[in-house]
Every structure is written in C-alpha cells, then in structure tokens.
PDB file of N, CA and C in Angstrom:
ATOM      1  N   MET A   1      63.132 -53.190 179.518  1.00 56.00           N
ATOM      2  CA  MET A   1      62.096 -52.337 179.719  1.00 56.00           C
ATOM      3  C   MET A   1      62.852 -51.146 180.691  1.00 56.00           C
ATOM      4  N   LYS A   2      62.127 -50.281 180.590  1.00 69.00           N
ATOM      5  CA  LYS A   2      62.573 -48.653 181.250  1.00 69.00           C
ATOM      6  C   LYS A   2      62.289 -48.840 182.638  1.00 69.00           C
ATOM      7  N   SER A   3      63.421 -48.541 183.366  1.00 76.00           N
ATOM      8  CA  SER A   3      63.213 -48.432 184.802  1.00 76.00           C
ATOM      9  C   SER A   3      62.192 -47.648 185.376  1.00 76.00           C
ATOM     10  N   PHE A   4      61.171 -47.984 186.476  1.00 82.00           N
ATOM     11  CA  PHE A   4      60.257 -47.022 186.547  1.00 82.00           C
ATOM     12  C   PHE A   4      60.340 -47.061 188.201  1.00 82.00           C
ATOM     13  N   GLN A   5      60.101 -46.238 188.953  1.00 92.00           N
ATOM     14  CA  GLN A   5      59.958 -45.758 190.430  1.00 92.00           C
ATOM     15  C   GLN A   5      58.500 -45.619 190.980  1.00 92.00           C
ATOM     16  N   LEU A   6      58.076 -46.655 191.504  1.00 94.00           N
ATOM     17  CA  LEU A   6      56.790 -46.279 192.397  1.00 94.00           C
ATOM     18  C   LEU A   6      57.070 -45.219 193.455  1.00 94.00           C
ATOM     19  N   ASN A   7      55.709 -44.592 193.381  1.00 95.00           N
ATOM     20  CA  ASN A   7      55.661 -43.509 194.620  1.00 95.00           C
ATOM     21  C   ASN A   7      55.113 -44.385 195.845  1.00 95.00           C
ATOM     22  N   GLU A   8      55.218 -43.597 196.894  1.00 96.00           N
ATOM     23  CA  GLU A   8      55.069 -44.193 197.886  1.00 96.00           C
ATOM     24  C   GLU A   8      53.493 -44.310 198.238  1.00 96.00           C
ATOM     25  N   LYS A   9      52.744 -43.619 197.634  1.00 95.00           N
ATOM     26  CA  LYS A   9      51.319 -43.826 197.916  1.00 95.00           C
ATOM     27  C   LYS A   9      51.014 -45.170 196.820  1.00 95.00           C
ATOM     28  N   THR A  10      51.640 -45.249 195.973  1.00 95.00           N
ATOM     29  CA  THR A  10      51.210 -46.593 195.303  1.00 95.00           C
ATOM     30  C   THR A  10      51.741 -47.728 195.871  1.00 95.00           C
ATOM     31  N   ARG A  11      53.073 -47.564 196.588  1.00 94.00           N
ATOM     32  CA  ARG A  11      53.626 -49.114 197.146  1.00 94.00           C
ATOM     33  C   ARG A  11      52.687 -49.215 198.607  1.00 94.00           C
ATOM     34  N   SER A  12      52.090 -48.013 199.016  1.00 95.00           N
ATOM     35  CA  SER A  12      51.152 -48.407 200.346  1.00 95.00           C
ATOM     36  C   SER A  12      49.956 -48.974 199.762  1.00 95.00           C
ATOM     37  N   PHE A  13      49.405 -48.510 198.731  1.00 93.00           N
ATOM     38  CA  PHE A  13      48.253 -49.167 198.025  1.00 93.00           C
ATOM     39  C   PHE A  13      48.344 -50.743 197.871  1.00 93.00           C
ATOM     40  N   LEU A  14      49.366 -50.931 197.033  1.00 93.00           N
ATOM     41  CA  LEU A  14      49.585 -52.065 196.709  1.00 93.00           C
ATOM     42  C   LEU A  14      49.940 -53.077 197.993  1.00 93.00           C
ATOM     43  N   ALA A  15      50.472 -52.574 198.816  1.00 93.00           N
ATOM     44  CA  ALA A  15      50.764 -53.422 200.117  1.00 93.00           C
ATOM     45  C   ALA A  15      49.158 -53.559 200.627  1.00 93.00           C
ATOM     46  N   GLU A  16      48.630 -52.468 201.048  1.00 92.00           N
ATOM     47  CA  GLU A  16      47.372 -52.528 201.978  1.00 92.00           C
ATOM     48  C   GLU A  16      46.438 -53.538 200.919  1.00 92.00           C
ATOM     49  N   TYR A  17      46.178 -53.683 199.890  1.00 90.00           N
ATOM     50  CA  TYR A  17      45.134 -54.475 199.252  1.00 90.00           C
ATOM     51  C   TYR A  17      46.141 -55.768 198.361  1.00 90.00           C
ATOM     52  N   GLN A  18      47.206 -55.783 198.660  1.00 91.00           N
ATOM     53  CA  GLN A  18      48.090 -57.123 198.299  1.00 91.00           C
ATOM     54  C   GLN A  18      47.795 -57.360 196.446  1.00 91.00           C
ATOM     55  N   LEU A  19      47.934 -56.214 196.009  1.00 88.00           N
ATOM     56  CA  LEU A  19      47.737 -56.481 194.432  1.00 88.00           C
ATOM     57  C   LEU A  19      49.018 -56.382 193.393  1.00 88.00           C
ATOM     58  N   PHE A  20      48.939 -57.069 192.474  1.00 90.00           N
ATOM     59  CA  PHE A  20      49.800 -57.186 191.435  1.00 90.00           C
ATOM     60  C   PHE A  20      51.504 -57.334 192.143  1.00 90.00           C
ATOM     61  N   GLU A  21      51.498 -58.132 192.973  1.00 88.00           N
ATOM     62  CA  GLU A  21      52.884 -58.304 193.701  1.00 88.00           C
ATOM     63  C   GLU A  21      54.091 -58.239 192.638  1.00 88.00           C
ATOM     64  N   ASP A  22      53.737 -59.338 191.400  1.00 91.00           N
ATOM     65  CA  ASP A  22      54.992 -59.428 190.461  1.00 91.00           C
ATOM     66  C   ASP A  22      54.542 -58.847 189.173  1.00 91.00           C
ATOM     67  N   ASP A  23      53.464 -58.064 189.180  1.00 92.00           N
ATOM     68  CA  ASP A  23      53.336 -57.516 187.881  1.00 92.00           C
ATOM     69  C   ASP A  23      53.747 -55.706 187.611  1.00 92.00           C
ATOM     70  N   LEU A  24      55.075 -55.795 187.306  1.00 91.00           N
ATOM     71  CA  LEU A  24      55.510 -54.271 187.404  1.00 91.00           C
ATOM     72  C   LEU A  24      54.449 -53.266 186.546  1.00 91.00           C
ATOM     73  N   ILE A  25      54.236 -54.104 185.150  1.00 91.00           N
ATOM     74  CA  ILE A  25      53.232 -53.080 184.330  1.00 91.00           C
ATOM     75  C   ILE A  25      51.651 -52.959 185.119  1.00 91.00           C
ATOM     76  N   GLN A  26      51.338 -53.824 185.701  1.00 92.00           N
ATOM     77  CA  GLN A  26      49.955 -53.462 186.682  1.00 92.00           C
ATOM     78  C   GLN A  26      50.182 -52.403 187.691  1.00 92.00           C
ATOM     79  N   GLN A  27      51.428 -52.456 188.416  1.00 93.00           N
ATOM     80  CA  GLN A  27      51.776 -51.647 189.082  1.00 93.00           C
ATOM     81  C   GLN A  27      51.955 -50.203 188.507  1.00 93.00           C
ATOM     82  N   VAL A  28      52.589 -49.879 187.559  1.00 94.00           N
ATOM     83  CA  VAL A  28      52.759 -48.922 186.931  1.00 94.00           C
ATOM     84  C   VAL A  28      51.591 -48.091 186.468  1.00 94.00           C
ATOM     85  N   GLN A  29      50.574 -49.158 185.704  1.00 93.00           N
ATOM     86  CA  GLN A  29      49.189 -48.767 185.458  1.00 93.00           C
ATOM     87  C   GLN A  29      48.221 -48.281 186.455  1.00 93.00           C
ATOM     88  N   LEU A  30      48.469 -49.202 187.692  1.00 93.00           N
ATOM     89  CA  LEU A  30      48.150 -48.547 188.736  1.00 93.00           C
ATOM     90  C   LEU A  30      48.211 -47.011 189.304  1.00 93.00           C
ATOM     91  N   GLN A  31      49.535 -47.202 189.306  1.00 95.00           N
ATOM     92  CA  GLN A  31      49.838 -45.652 189.864  1.00 95.00           C
ATOM     93  C   GLN A  31      49.348 -44.370 189.003  1.00 95.00           C
ATOM     94  N   HIS A  32      49.093 -44.878 187.790  1.00 95.00           N
ATOM     95  CA  HIS A  32      48.804 -43.910 186.658  1.00 95.00           C
ATOM     96  C   HIS A  32      46.993 -43.621 187.150  1.00 95.00           C
ATOM     97  N   ARG A  33      46.574 -44.564 187.623  1.00 94.00           N
ATOM     98  CA  ARG A  33      45.018 -44.575 187.749  1.00 94.00           C
ATOM     99  C   ARG A  33      45.007 -43.730 189.270  1.00 94.00           C
ATOM    100  N   LEU A  34      45.820 -43.829 189.981  1.00 96.00           N
ATOM    101  CA  LEU A  34      45.773 -43.133 191.418  1.00 96.00           C
ATOM    102  C   LEU A  34      45.871 -41.935 191.227  1.00 96.00           C
ATOM    103  N   GLU A  35      47.053 -41.360 190.033  1.00 96.00           N
ATOM    104  CA  GLU A  35      46.999 -39.979 189.792  1.00 96.00           C
ATOM    105  C   GLU A  35      45.759 -39.373 189.384  1.00 96.00           C
ATOM    106  N   LEU A  36      45.219 -40.128 188.249  1.00 94.00           N
ATOM    107  CA  LEU A  36      44.008 -39.837 187.822  1.00 94.00           C
ATOM    108  C   LEU A  36      42.803 -39.590 188.901  1.00 94.00           C
ATOM    109  N   VAL A  37      42.886 -40.320 189.676  1.00 95.00           N
ATOM    110  CA  VAL A  37      41.811 -39.982 190.785  1.00 95.00           C
ATOM    111  C   VAL A  37      42.214 -38.733 191.538  1.00 95.00           C
ATOM    112  N   ALA A  38      43.334 -38.340 191.868  1.00 96.00           N
ATOM    113  CA  ALA A  38      43.849 -37.391 192.453  1.00 96.00           C
ATOM    114  C   ALA A  38      43.875 -36.129 191.544  1.00 96.00           C
ATOM    115  N   ALA A  39      43.741 -36.172 190.211  1.00 97.00           N
ATOM    116  CA  ALA A  39      43.764 -35.079 189.340  1.00 97.00           C
ATOM    117  C   ALA A  39      42.078 -34.858 189.229  1.00 97.00           C
ATOM    118  N   PHE A  40      41.360 -35.737 189.163  1.00 95.00           N
ATOM    119  CA  PHE A  40      40.069 -35.369 189.139  1.00 95.00           C
ATOM    120  C   PHE A  40      39.474 -35.110 190.638  1.00 95.00           C
ATOM    121  N   GLY A  41      40.157 -34.887 191.447  1.00 96.00           N
ATOM    122  CA  GLY A  41      39.904 -34.548 192.643  1.00 96.00           C
ATOM    123  C   GLY A  41      38.738 -35.273 193.361  1.00 96.00           C
ATOM    124  N   ILE A  42      38.565 -36.607 193.308  1.00 95.00           N
ATOM    125  CA  ILE A  42      37.849 -37.241 193.773  1.00 95.00           C
ATOM    126  C   ILE A  42      38.491 -37.525 195.352  1.00 95.00           C
ATOM    127  N   GLN A  43      37.310 -37.287 196.284  1.00 93.00           N
ATOM    128  CA  GLN A  43      37.402 -37.267 197.637  1.00 93.00           C
ATOM    129  C   GLN A  43      36.620 -38.329 198.532  1.00 93.00           C
ATOM    130  N   LYS A  44      36.997 -38.341 199.734  1.00 92.00           N
ATOM    131  CA  LYS A  44      36.045 -39.221 200.713  1.00 92.00           C
ATOM    132  C   LYS A  44      34.782 -38.510 200.658  1.00 92.00           C
ATOM    133  N   GLY A  45      33.681 -39.597 200.622  1.00 89.00           N
ATOM    134  CA  GLY A  45      32.419 -39.079 200.646  1.00 89.00           C
ATOM    135  C   GLY A  45      31.746 -38.667 199.288  1.00 89.00           C
ATOM    136  N   MET A  46      32.557 -38.571 198.376  1.00 90.00           N
ATOM    137  CA  MET A  46      31.745 -38.435 196.788  1.00 90.00           C
ATOM    138  C   MET A  46      31.247 -39.498 196.515  1.00 90.00           C
ATOM    139  N   ARG A  47      30.173 -39.513 195.576  1.00 87.00           N
ATOM    140  CA  ARG A  47      29.544 -40.526 194.908  1.00 87.00           C
ATOM    141  C   ARG A  47      30.126 -40.544 193.360  1.00 87.00           C
ATOM    142  N   VAL A  48      30.581 -41.599 193.026  1.00 87.00           N
ATOM    143  CA  VAL A  48      31.116 -41.597 191.689  1.00 87.00           C
ATOM    144  C   VAL A  48      30.499 -42.525 190.726  1.00 87.00           C
ATOM    145  N   LEU A  49      30.222 -42.404 189.722  1.00 86.00           N
ATOM    146  CA  LEU A  49      29.771 -43.491 188.607  1.00 86.00           C
ATOM    147  C   LEU A  49      30.724 -43.493 187.590  1.00 86.00           C
ATOM    148  N   GLU A  50      31.359 -45.067 187.725  1.00 84.00           N
ATOM    149  CA  GLU A  50      32.513 -45.393 186.932  1.00 84.00           C
ATOM    150  C   GLU A  50      31.942 -46.515 185.748  1.00 84.00           C
ATOM    151  N   ILE A  51      31.931 -45.793 184.500  1.00 85.00           N
ATOM    152  CA  ILE A  51      31.693 -46.779 183.398  1.00 85.00           C
ATOM    153  C   ILE A  51      32.830 -47.393 182.662  1.00 85.00           C
ATOM    154  N   GLY A  52      32.969 -48.571 183.156  1.00 78.00           N
ATOM    155  CA  GLY A  52      34.523 -48.894 182.588  1.00 78.00           C
ATOM    156  C   GLY A  52      34.073 -50.347 181.912  1.00 78.00           C
ATOM    157  N   CYS A  53      35.156 -50.634 181.416  1.00 81.00           N
ATOM    158  CA  CYS A  53      35.346 -52.142 180.895  1.00 81.00           C
ATOM    159  C   CYS A  53      36.972 -52.363 181.062  1.00 81.00           C
ATOM    160  N   GLY A  54      37.225 -53.505 181.818  1.00 82.00           N
ATOM    161  CA  GLY A  54      38.340 -53.527 181.910  1.00 82.00           C
ATOM    162  C   GLY A  54      38.998 -54.481 183.145  1.00 82.00           C
ATOM    163  N   GLN A  55      39.639 -54.566 184.013  1.00 82.00           N
ATOM    164  CA  GLN A  55      40.047 -55.705 184.780  1.00 82.00           C
ATOM    165  C   GLN A  55      39.735 -55.099 186.404  1.00 82.00           C
ATOM    166  N   GLY A  56      39.373 -53.482 186.374  1.00 85.00           N
ATOM    167  CA  GLY A  56      38.726 -53.303 187.563  1.00 85.00           C
ATOM    168  C   GLY A  56      39.612 -52.535 188.324  1.00 85.00           C
ATOM    169  N   ASP A  57      40.923 -52.310 188.091  1.00 85.00           N
ATOM    170  CA  ASP A  57      41.842 -51.395 189.026  1.00 85.00           C
ATOM    171  C   ASP A  57      41.518 -49.960 188.899  1.00 85.00           C
ATOM    172  N   THR A  58      40.583 -49.309 188.006  1.00 89.00           N
ATOM    173  CA  THR A  58      40.212 -48.061 188.254  1.00 89.00           C
ATOM    174  C   THR A  58      39.108 -48.034 189.233  1.00 89.00           C
ATOM    175  N   THR A  59      38.417 -48.904 189.384  1.00 89.00           N
ATOM    176  CA  THR A  59      37.224 -49.164 190.179  1.00 89.00           C
ATOM    177  C   THR A  59      37.653 -49.255 191.475  1.00 89.00           C
ATOM    178  N   VAL A  60      39.105 -49.896 191.776  1.00 89.00           N
ATOM    179  CA  VAL A  60      39.378 -50.142 193.161  1.00 89.00           C
ATOM    180  C   VAL A  60      40.242 -48.791 193.485  1.00 89.00           C
ATOM    181  N   ALA A  61      40.693 -48.195 192.929  1.00 93.00           N
ATOM    182  CA  ALA A  61      41.121 -46.937 193.050  1.00 93.00           C
ATOM    183  C   ALA A  61      40.271 -46.030 193.514  1.00 93.00           C
ATOM    184  N   ILE A  62      39.127 -45.633 192.933  1.00 93.00           N
ATOM    185  CA  ILE A  62      38.048 -44.727 193.029  1.00 93.00           C
ATOM    186  C   ILE A  62      37.374 -45.284 194.369  1.00 93.00           C
ATOM    187  N   ALA A  63      37.056 -46.439 194.394  1.00 90.00           N
ATOM    188  CA  ALA A  63      36.466 -47.057 195.655  1.00 90.00           C
ATOM    189  C   ALA A  63      37.446 -46.547 197.038  1.00 90.00           C
ATOM    190  N   ASP A  64      38.691 -46.844 196.987  1.00 92.00           N
ATOM    191  CA  ASP A  64      39.491 -46.635 197.754  1.00 92.00           C
ATOM    192  C   ASP A  64      39.672 -44.872 198.095  1.00 92.00           C
ATOM    193  N   ALA A  65      39.661 -43.808 197.179  1.00 94.00           N
ATOM    194  CA  ALA A  65      39.631 -42.605 197.452  1.00 94.00           C
ATOM    195  C   ALA A  65      37.822 -42.196 198.221  1.00 94.00           C
ATOM    196  N   VAL A  66      36.811 -42.653 197.484  1.00 91.00           N
ATOM    197  CA  VAL A  66      35.336 -42.230 198.390  1.00 91.00           C
ATOM    198  C   VAL A  66      35.287 -43.043 199.549  1.00 91.00           C
ATOM    199  N   GLY A  67      35.878 -43.999 199.989  1.00 88.00           N
ATOM    200  CA  GLY A  67      35.874 -44.509 201.141  1.00 88.00           C
ATOM    201  C   GLY A  67      34.809 -45.502 201.429  1.00 88.00           C
ATOM    202  N   LYS A  68      34.642 -46.271 202.306  1.00 75.00           N
ATOM    203  CA  LYS A  68      33.939 -47.542 202.573  1.00 75.00           C
ATOM    204  C   LYS A  68      32.454 -47.563 202.835  1.00 75.00           C
ATOM    205  N   ALA A  69      31.840 -46.373 203.097  1.00 62.00           N
ATOM    206  CA  ALA A  69      30.968 -45.828 203.455  1.00 62.00           C
ATOM    207  C   ALA A  69      29.829 -45.665 202.508  1.00 62.00           C
ATOM    208  N   ASP A  70      30.541 -45.306 201.226  1.00 48.00           N
ATOM    209  CA  ASP A  70      29.874 -44.646 200.132  1.00 48.00           C
ATOM    210  C   ASP A  70      29.522 -45.795 199.099  1.00 48.00           C
ATOM    211  N   LEU A  71      28.596 -45.282 198.044  1.00 54.00           N
ATOM    212  CA  LEU A  71      28.056 -46.493 197.098  1.00 54.00           C
ATOM    213  C   LEU A  71      29.112 -45.984 195.887  1.00 54.00           C
ATOM    214  N   LEU A  72      29.529 -47.280 195.325  1.00 51.00           N
ATOM    215  CA  LEU A  72      30.199 -47.123 193.816  1.00 51.00           C
ATOM    216  C   LEU A  72      29.419 -48.036 192.852  1.00 51.00           C
ATOM    217  N   SER A  73      29.130 -47.724 191.964  1.00 55.00           N
ATOM    218  CA  SER A  73      28.450 -48.218 190.791  1.00 55.00           C
ATOM    219  C   SER A  73      29.198 -48.347 189.400  1.00 55.00           C
ATOM    220  N   GLN A  74      29.133 -49.874 188.680  1.00 53.00           N
ATOM    221  CA  GLN A  74      29.879 -49.660 187.558  1.00 53.00           C
ATOM    222  C   GLN A  74      29.173 -50.293 186.940  1.00 53.00           C
TER     223      GLN A  74
END
C-alpha cells in the first residue's frame, strides 16, 4: 500500500471522535470527506441535507462542520 500522511485536521478529528483507530483506509477516506466539506464551504450554523448511502462518515464530517446546535437530516 502506498504511504499516506494524514493532515493535522484529520488526526485531530479522529482523536476527538475516536474513529477508525486501526483502519488506514477509513482514515484516508475520512480525510477526503473533511476536504470535501471545506471545499463545499460548509460552515457553523448552516443547515445541510445529506442524502447518502454508506457508513455515515460523511454525515459525521458535515455534522461536525455545522455544529451541535443545528439540524442534520439524512
């Protein structure tokens, strides 16, 4: 497998939510989702409708970005 370096934001996110501790593939995929959230300009206070089908890591990344007080629908 190709060596991959996780950035600080991803490492912090993984530590905060205690996710994917032994799964590098999931960690890399999560980093990609966090980068998508940033690229889409999702910020605190926004409302986001995420219609997805998967294990939910995109939902977690979006929920973290919009903040705890806002609604998140799936």
